[in-house]
mmCIF file of C-alpha atoms and ligand atoms in Angstrom:
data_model
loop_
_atom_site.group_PDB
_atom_site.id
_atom_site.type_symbol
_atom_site.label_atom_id
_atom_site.label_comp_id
_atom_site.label_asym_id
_atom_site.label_seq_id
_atom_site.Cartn_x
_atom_site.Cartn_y
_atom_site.Cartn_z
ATOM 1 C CA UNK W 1 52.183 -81.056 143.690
ATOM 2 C CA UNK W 2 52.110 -77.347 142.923
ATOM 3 C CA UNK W 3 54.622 -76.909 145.944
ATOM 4 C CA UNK W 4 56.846 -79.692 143.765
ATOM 5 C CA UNK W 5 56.743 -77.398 140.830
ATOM 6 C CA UNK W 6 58.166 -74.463 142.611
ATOM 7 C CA UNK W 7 61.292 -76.151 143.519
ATOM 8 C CA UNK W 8 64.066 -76.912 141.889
ATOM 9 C CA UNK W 9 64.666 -80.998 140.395
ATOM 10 C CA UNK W 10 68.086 -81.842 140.933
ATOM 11 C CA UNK W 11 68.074 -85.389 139.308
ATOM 12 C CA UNK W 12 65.873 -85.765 136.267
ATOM 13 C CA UNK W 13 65.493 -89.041 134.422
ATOM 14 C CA UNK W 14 63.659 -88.799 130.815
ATOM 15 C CA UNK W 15 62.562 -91.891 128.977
ATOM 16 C CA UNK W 16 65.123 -94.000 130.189
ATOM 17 C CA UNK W 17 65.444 -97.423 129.091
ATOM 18 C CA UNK W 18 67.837 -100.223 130.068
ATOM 19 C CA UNK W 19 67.741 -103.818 128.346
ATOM 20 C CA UNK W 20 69.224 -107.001 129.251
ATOM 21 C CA UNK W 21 69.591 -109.533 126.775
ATOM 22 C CA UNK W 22 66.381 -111.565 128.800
ATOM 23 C CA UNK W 23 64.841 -108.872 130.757
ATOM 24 C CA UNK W 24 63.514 -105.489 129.641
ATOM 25 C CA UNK W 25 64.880 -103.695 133.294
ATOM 26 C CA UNK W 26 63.560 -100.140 132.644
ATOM 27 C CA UNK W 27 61.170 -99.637 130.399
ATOM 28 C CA UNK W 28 60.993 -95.502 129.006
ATOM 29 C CA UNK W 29 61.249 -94.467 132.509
ATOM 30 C CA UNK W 30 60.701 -90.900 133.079
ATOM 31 C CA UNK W 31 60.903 -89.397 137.032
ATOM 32 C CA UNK W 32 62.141 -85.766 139.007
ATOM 33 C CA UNK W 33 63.734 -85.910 142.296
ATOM 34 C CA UNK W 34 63.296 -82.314 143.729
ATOM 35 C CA UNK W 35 65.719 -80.518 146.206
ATOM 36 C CA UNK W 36 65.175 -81.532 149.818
ATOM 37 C CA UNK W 37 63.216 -84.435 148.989
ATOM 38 C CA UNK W 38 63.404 -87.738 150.385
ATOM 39 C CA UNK W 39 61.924 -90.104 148.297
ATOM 40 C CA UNK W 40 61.956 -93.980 148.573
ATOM 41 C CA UNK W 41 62.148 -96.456 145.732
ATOM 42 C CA UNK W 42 60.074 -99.643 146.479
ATOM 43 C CA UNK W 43 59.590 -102.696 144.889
ATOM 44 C CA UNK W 44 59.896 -106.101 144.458
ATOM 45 C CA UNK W 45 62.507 -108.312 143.935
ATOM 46 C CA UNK W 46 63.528 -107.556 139.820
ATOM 47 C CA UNK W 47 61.684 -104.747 139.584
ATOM 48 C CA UNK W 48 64.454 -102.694 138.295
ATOM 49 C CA UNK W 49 65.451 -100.430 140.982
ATOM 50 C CA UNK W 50 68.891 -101.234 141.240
ATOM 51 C CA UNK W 51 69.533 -100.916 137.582
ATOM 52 C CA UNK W 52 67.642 -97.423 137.315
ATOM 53 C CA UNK W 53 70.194 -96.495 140.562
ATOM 54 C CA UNK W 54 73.146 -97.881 138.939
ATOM 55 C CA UNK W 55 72.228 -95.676 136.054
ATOM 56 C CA UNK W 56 72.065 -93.042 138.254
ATOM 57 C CA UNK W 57 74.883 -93.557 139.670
ATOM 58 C CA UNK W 58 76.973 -93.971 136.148
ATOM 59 C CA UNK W 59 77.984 -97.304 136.900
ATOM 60 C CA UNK W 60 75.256 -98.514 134.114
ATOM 61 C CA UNK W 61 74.557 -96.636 130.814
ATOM 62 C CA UNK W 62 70.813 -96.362 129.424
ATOM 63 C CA UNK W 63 70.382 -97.965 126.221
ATOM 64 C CA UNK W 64 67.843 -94.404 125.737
ATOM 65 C CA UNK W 65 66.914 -91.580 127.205
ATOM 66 C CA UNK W 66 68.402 -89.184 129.699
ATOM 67 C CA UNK W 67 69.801 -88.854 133.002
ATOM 68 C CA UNK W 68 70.994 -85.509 134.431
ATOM 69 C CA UNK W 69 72.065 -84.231 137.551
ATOM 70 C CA UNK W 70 71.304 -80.864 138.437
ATOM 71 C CA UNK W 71 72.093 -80.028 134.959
ATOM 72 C CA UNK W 72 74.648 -82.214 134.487
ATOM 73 C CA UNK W 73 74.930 -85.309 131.624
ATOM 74 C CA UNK W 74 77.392 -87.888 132.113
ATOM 75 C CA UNK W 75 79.370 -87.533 129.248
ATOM 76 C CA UNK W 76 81.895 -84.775 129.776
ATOM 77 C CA UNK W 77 80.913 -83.960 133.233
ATOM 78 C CA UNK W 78 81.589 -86.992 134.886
ATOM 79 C CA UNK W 79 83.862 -85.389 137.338
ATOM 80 C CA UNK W 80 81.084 -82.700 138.222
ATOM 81 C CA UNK W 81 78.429 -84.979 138.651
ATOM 82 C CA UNK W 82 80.776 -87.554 141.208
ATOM 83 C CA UNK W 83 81.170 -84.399 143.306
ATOM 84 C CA UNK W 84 77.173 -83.664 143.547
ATOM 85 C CA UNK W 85 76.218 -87.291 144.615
ATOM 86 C CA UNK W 86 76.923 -89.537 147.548
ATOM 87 C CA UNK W 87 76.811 -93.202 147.010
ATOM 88 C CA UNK W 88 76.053 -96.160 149.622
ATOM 89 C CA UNK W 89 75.487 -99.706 149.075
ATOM 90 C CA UNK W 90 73.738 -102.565 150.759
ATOM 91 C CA UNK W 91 77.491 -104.012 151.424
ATOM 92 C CA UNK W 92 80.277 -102.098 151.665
ATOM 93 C CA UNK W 93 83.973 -103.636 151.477
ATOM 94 C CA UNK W 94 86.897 -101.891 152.894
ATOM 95 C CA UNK W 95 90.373 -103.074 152.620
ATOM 96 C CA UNK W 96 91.650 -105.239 155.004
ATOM 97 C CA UNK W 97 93.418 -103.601 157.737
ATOM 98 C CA UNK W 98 92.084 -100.258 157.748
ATOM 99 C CA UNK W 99 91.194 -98.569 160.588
ATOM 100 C CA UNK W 100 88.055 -96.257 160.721
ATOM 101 C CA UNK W 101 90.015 -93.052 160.739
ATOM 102 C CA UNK W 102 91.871 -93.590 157.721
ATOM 103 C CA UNK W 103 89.319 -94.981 156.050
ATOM 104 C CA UNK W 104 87.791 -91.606 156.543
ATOM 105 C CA UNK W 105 90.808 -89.621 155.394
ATOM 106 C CA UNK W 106 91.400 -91.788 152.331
ATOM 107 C CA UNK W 107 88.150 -91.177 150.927
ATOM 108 C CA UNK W 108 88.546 -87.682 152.377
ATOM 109 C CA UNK W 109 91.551 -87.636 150.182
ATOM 110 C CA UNK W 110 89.381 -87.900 146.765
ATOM 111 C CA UNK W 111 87.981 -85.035 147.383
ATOM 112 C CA UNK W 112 90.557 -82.672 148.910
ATOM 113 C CA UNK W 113 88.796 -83.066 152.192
ATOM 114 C CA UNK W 114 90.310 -83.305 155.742
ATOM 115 C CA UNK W 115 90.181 -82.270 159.339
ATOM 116 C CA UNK W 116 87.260 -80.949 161.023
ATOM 117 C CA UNK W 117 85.026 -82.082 158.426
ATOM 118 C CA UNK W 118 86.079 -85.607 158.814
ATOM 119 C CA UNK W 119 85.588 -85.048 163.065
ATOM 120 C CA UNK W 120 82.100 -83.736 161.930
ATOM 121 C CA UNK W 121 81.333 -86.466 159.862
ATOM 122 C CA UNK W 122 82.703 -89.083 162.136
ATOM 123 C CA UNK W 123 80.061 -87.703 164.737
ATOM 124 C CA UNK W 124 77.123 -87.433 162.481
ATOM 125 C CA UNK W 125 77.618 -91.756 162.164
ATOM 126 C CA UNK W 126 78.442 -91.660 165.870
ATOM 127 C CA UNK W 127 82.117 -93.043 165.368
ATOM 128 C CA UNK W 128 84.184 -90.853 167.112
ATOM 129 C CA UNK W 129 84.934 -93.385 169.784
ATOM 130 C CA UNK W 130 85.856 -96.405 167.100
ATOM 131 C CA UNK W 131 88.098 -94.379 165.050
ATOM 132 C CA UNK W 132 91.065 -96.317 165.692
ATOM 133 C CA UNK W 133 89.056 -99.396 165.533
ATOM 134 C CA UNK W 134 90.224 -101.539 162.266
ATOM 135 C CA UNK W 135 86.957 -101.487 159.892
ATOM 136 C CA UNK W 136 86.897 -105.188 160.182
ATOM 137 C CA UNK W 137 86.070 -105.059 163.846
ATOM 138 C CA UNK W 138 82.900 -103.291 163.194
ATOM 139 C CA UNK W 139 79.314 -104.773 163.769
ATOM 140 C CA UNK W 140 77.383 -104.570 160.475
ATOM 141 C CA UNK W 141 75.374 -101.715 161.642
ATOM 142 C CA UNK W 142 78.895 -99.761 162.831
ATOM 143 C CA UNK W 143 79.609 -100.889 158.966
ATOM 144 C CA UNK W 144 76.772 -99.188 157.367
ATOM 145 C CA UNK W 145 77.237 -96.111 159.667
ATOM 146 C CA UNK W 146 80.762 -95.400 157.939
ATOM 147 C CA UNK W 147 79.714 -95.920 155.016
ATOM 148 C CA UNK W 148 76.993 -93.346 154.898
ATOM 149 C CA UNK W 149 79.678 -91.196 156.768
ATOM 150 C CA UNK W 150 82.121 -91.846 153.245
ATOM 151 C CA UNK W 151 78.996 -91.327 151.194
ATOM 152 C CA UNK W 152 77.987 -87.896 152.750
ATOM 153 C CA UNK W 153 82.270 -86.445 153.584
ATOM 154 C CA UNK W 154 81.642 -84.033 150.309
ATOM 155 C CA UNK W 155 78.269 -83.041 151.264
ATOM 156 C CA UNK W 156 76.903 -84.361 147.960
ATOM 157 C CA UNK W 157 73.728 -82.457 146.885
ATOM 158 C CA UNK W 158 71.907 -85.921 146.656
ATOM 159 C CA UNK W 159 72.302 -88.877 148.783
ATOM 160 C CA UNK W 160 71.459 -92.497 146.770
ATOM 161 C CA UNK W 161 71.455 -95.172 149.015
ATOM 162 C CA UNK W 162 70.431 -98.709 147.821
ATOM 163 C CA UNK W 163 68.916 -101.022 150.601
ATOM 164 C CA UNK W 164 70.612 -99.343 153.484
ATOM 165 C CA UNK W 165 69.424 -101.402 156.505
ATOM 166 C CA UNK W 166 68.869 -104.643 154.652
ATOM 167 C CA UNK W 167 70.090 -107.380 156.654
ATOM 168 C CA UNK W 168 70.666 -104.479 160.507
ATOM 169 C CA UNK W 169 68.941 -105.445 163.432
ATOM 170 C CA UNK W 170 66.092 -103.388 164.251
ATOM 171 C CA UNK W 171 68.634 -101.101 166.814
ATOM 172 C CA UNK W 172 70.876 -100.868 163.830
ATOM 173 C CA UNK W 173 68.107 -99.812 161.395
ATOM 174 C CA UNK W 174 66.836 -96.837 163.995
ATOM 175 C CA UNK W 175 70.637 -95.581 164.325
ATOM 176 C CA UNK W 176 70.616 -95.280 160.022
ATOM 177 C CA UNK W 177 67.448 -93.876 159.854
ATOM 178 C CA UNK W 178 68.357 -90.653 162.895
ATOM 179 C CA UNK W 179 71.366 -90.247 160.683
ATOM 180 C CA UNK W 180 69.067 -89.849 157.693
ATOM 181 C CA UNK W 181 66.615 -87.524 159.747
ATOM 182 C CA UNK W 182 69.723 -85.621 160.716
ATOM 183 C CA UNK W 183 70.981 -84.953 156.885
ATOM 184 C CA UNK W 184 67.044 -84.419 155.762
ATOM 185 C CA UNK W 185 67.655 -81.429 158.585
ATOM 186 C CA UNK W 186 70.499 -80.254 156.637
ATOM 187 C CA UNK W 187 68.587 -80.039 153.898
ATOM 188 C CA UNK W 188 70.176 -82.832 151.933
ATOM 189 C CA UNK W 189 68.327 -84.965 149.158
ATOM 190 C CA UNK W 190 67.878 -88.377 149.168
ATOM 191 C CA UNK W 191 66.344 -91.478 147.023
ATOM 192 C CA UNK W 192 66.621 -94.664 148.486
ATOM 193 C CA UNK W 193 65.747 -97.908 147.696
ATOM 194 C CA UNK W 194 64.378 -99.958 150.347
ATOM 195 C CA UNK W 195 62.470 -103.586 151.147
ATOM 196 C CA UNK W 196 61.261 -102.090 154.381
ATOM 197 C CA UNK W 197 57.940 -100.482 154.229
ATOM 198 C CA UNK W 198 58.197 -98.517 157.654
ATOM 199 C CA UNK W 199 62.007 -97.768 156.673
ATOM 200 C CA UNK W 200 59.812 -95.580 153.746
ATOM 201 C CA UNK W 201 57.538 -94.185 155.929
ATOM 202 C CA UNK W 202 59.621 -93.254 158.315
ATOM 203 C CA UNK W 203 62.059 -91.435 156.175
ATOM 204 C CA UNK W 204 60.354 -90.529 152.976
ATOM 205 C CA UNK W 205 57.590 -87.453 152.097
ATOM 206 C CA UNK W 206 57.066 -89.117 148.933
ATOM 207 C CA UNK W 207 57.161 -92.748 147.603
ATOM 208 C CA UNK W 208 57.638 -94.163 144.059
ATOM 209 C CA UNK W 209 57.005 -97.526 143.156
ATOM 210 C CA UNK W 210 58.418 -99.687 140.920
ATOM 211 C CA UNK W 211 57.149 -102.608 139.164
ATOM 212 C CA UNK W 212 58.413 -104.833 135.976
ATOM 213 C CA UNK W 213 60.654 -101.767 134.974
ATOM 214 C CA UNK W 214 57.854 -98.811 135.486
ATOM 215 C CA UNK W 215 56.343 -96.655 137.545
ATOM 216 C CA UNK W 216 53.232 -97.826 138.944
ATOM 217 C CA UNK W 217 52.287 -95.433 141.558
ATOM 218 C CA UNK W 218 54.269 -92.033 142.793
ATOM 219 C CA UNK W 219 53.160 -89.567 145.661
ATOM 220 C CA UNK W 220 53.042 -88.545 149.377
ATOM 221 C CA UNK W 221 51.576 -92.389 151.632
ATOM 222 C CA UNK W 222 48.421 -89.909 152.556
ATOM 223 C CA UNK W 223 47.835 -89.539 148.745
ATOM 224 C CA UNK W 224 48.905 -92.939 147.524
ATOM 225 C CA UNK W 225 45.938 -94.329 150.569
ATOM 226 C CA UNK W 226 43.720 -91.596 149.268
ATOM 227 C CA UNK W 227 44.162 -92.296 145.406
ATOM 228 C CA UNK W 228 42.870 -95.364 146.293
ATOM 229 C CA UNK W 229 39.400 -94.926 147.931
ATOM 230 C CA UNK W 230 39.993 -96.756 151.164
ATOM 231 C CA UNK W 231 40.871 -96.362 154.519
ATOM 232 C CA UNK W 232 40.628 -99.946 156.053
ATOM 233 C CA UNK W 233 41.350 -103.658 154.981
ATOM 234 C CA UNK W 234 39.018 -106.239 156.398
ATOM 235 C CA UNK W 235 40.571 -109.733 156.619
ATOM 236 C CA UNK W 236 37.716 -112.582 157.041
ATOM 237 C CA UNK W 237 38.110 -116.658 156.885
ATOM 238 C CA UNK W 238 34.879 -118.422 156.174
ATOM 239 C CA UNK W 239 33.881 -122.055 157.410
ATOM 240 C CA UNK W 240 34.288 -124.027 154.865
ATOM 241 C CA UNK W 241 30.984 -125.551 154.641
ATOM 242 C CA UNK W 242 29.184 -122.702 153.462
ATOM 243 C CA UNK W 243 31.905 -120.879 151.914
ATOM 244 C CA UNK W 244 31.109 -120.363 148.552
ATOM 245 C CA UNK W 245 28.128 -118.907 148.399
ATOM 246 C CA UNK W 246 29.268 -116.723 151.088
ATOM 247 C CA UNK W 247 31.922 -115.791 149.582
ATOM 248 C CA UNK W 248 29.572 -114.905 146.304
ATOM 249 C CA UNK W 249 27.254 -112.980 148.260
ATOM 250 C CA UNK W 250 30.316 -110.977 149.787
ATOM 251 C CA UNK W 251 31.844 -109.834 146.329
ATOM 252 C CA UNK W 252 28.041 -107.889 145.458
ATOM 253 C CA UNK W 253 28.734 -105.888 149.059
ATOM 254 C CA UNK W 254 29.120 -102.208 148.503
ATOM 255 C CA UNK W 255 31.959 -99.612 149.279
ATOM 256 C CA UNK W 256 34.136 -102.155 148.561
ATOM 257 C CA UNK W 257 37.182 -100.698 146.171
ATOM 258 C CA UNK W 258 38.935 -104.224 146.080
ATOM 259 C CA UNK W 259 38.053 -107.732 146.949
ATOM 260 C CA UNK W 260 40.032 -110.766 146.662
ATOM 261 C CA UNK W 261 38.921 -114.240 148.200
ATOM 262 C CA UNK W 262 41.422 -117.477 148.259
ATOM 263 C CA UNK W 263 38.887 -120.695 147.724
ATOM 264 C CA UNK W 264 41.341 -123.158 148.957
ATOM 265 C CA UNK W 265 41.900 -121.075 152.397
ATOM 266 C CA UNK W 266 38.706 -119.767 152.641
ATOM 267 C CA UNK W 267 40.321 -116.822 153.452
ATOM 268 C CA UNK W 268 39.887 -112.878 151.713
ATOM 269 C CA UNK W 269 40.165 -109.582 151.867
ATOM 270 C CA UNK W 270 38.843 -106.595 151.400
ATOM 271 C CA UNK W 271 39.570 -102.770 150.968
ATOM 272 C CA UNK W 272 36.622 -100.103 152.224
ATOM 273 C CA UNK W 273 36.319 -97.031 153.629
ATOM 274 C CA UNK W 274 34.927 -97.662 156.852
ATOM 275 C CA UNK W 275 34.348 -101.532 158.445
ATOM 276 C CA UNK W 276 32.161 -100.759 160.917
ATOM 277 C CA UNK W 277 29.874 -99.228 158.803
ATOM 278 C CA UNK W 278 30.018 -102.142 156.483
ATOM 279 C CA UNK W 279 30.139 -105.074 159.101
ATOM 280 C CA UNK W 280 26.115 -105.147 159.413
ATOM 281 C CA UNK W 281 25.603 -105.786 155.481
ATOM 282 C CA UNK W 282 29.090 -108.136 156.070
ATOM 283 C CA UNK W 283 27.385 -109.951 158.491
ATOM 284 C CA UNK W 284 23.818 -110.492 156.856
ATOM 285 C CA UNK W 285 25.479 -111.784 153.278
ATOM 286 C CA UNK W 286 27.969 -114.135 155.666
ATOM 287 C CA UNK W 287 25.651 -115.389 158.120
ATOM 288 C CA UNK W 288 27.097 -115.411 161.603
ATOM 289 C CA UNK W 289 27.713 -119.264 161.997
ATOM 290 C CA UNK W 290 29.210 -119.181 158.638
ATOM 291 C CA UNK W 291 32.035 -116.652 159.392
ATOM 292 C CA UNK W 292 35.100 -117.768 160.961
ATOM 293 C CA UNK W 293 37.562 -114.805 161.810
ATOM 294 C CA UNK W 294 37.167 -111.114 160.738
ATOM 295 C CA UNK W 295 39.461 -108.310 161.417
ATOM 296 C CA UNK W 296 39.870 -104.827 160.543
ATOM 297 C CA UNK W 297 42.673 -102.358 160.544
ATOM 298 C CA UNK W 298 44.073 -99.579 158.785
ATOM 299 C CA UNK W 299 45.078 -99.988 155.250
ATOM 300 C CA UNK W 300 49.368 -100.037 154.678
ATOM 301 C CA UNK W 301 51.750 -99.454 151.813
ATOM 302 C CA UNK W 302 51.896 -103.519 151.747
ATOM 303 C CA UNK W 303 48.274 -103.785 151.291
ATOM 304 C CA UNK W 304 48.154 -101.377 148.048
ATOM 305 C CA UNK W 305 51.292 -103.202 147.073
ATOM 306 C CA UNK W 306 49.473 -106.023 146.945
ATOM 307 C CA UNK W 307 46.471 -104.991 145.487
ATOM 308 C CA UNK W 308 48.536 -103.329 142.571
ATOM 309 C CA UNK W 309 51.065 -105.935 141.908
ATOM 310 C CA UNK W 310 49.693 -109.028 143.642
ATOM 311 C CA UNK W 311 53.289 -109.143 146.056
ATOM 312 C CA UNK W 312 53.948 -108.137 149.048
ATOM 313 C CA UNK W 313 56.916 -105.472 148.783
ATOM 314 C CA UNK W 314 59.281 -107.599 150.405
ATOM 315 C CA UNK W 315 58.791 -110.465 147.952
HETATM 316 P P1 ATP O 401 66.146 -106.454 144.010
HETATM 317 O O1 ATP O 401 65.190 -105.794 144.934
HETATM 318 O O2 ATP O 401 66.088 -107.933 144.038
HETATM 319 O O3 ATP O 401 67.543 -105.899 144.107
HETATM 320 P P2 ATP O 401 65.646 -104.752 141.715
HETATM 321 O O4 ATP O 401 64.312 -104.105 141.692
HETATM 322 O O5 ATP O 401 66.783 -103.940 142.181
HETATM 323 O O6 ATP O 401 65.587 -106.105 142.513
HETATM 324 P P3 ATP O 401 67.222 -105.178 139.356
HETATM 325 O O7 ATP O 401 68.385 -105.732 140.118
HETATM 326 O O8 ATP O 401 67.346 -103.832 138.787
HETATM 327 O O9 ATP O 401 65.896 -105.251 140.219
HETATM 328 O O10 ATP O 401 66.889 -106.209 138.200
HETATM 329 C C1 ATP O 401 65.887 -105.974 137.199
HETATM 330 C C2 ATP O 401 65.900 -107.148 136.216
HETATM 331 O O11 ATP O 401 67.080 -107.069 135.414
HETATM 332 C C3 ATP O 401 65.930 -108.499 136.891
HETATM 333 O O12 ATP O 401 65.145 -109.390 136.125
HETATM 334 C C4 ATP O 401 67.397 -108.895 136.842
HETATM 335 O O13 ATP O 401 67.539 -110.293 136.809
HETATM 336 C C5 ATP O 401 67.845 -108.257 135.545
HETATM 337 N N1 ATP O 401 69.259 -107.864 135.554
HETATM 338 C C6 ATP O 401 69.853 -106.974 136.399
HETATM 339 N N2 ATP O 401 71.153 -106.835 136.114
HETATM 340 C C7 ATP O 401 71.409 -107.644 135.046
HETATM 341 C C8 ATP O 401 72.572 -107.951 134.274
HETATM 342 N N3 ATP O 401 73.733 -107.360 134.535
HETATM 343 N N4 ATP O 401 72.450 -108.855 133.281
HETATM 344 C C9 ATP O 401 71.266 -109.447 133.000
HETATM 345 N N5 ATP O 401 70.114 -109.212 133.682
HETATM 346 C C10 ATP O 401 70.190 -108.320 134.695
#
């Protein structure tokens, strides 16, 4: 945090809030995106990341609040603030019968931008060879790669990119995310919003997450796992003969920061800091012959998600 504080926030969002006439999408939303950060936007489905992106973004207007970036409001500096940020989407529709070249040079063209930057950026996406290829040629990952290429021609201060890889093979999805390392190199910044939990680890120092139009947790993985006690999830199914009361004699076990048992499964889980310190007393409150499967592993993203919101992130 105090290293946060020392550097510069190029996108600051104060008390935002967006309605629609049925859904309150952002509620008084208030968030700082520092220089050379790469932070990841994660939440379910309706959450209200897209609308607090497309708000970013200026395709959206808050109904309140604030949005500025590096300085810059939208009204009167729209053309300013265009030039500081690079947009992608999940989909990304060319015009028909373009090939990849052009398609570089005509949004190279918006901003005055030719040449050996466009060689350069054609690289970075690894397009070189297709860039006489007509865009609708391209595999959907090829797709993606050009359109981060458009997004990043200007060499926009910050990167937003809304569900990158959704829907990319898993080849595809590794070719985005060494792009992304690449520009993180550079020293770009980046907020993304993402379904994929390892897409945020992978690429992200710090993750916010979004739930029912707030904030409900923000910080480095290490301190998100830390902020919450527990290093491990144990997953157990119970016969169902005796389930109950083992089940009631598991929820009075100690060093447990969250427990939640499905009756009609026979099935629960639980967070703790270290299982096999706590399988003995597990055991004894269980009763061997009582106890059906039992694992334990280290705790994830998904398992806080779910212990926060009651989803999994993807849902
Ligand atoms: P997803 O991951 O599914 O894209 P999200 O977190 O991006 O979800 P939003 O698309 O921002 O969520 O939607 C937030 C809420 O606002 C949802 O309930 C959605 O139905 C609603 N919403 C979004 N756009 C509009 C609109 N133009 N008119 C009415 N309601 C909208």
């Amino acid at each position: 945090m105090a290293a946060r504080a020392e550097k510069k926030a190029i996108l600051t969002i104060e008390n935002v809030d967006k309605k629609f006439p049925h859904v309150h999408a952002v509620k008084n939303l208030s968030l700082k995106i520092y220089e050379g950060e790469f932070v990841a936007l994660l939440g379910p489905n309706g959450a209200g990341k897209t609308t607090l992106l497309e708000m970013i973004e200026g395709l959206q207007f808050p109904d309140s609040g604030r949005i500025s970036i590096d300085g810059y409001e939208y009204h009167d500096n729209e053309r300013k603030i265009r030039s500081l940020m690079g947009l992608a989407f999940q989909e990304t529709r060319f015009p028909e019968k373009i090939k990849v070249g052009e398609a570089m040079q005509l949004f190279g063209a918006f901003y005055g931008i030719g040449g050996s930057r466009l060689k350069e950026i054609l690289e970075l996406v690894s397009l070189t060879e297709k860039k006489d290829a007509y865009v609708n040629t391209l595999s959907g990952g090829q797709r993606q790669r050009l359109a981060l290429g458009i997004a990043v021609i200007q060499k926009p201060r910050v990167l937003l990119l809304d569900e990158p890889t959704t829907g990319l093979d898993p080849h595809a999805r590794r070719e985005i995310w060494h792009i992304l390392a690449d520009l993180k190199r550079g020293g770009s910044t980046l907020l993304l919003t993402t379904h994929y939990m390892e897409e945020a680890e992978e690429l992200c120092e710090r993750i916010v997450v979004m739930f029912r139009g707030k904030i409900l947790a923000d910080g480095a993985l290490s301190e998100l796992l830390e902020q919450h006690a527990s290093h491990e999830i144990i997953e157990f199914k119970l016969s169902k003969s005796a389930a109950a009361q083992a089940a009631a004699h598991l929820q009075k076990l100690k060093r447990v920061s969250y427990f939640n048992y499905n009756p009609d499964e026979a099935k629960g889980v639980m967070h703790v800091d270290d299982a096999a310190q706590i399988l003995p007393d597990f055991l004894r409150r269980v009763g061997k012959t009582n106890l059906e499967s039992f694992a334990a592993r280290p705790l994830t993203l998904d398992d806080l998600f779910i212990k926060m919101t009651g989803r999994h992130l993807d849902g």
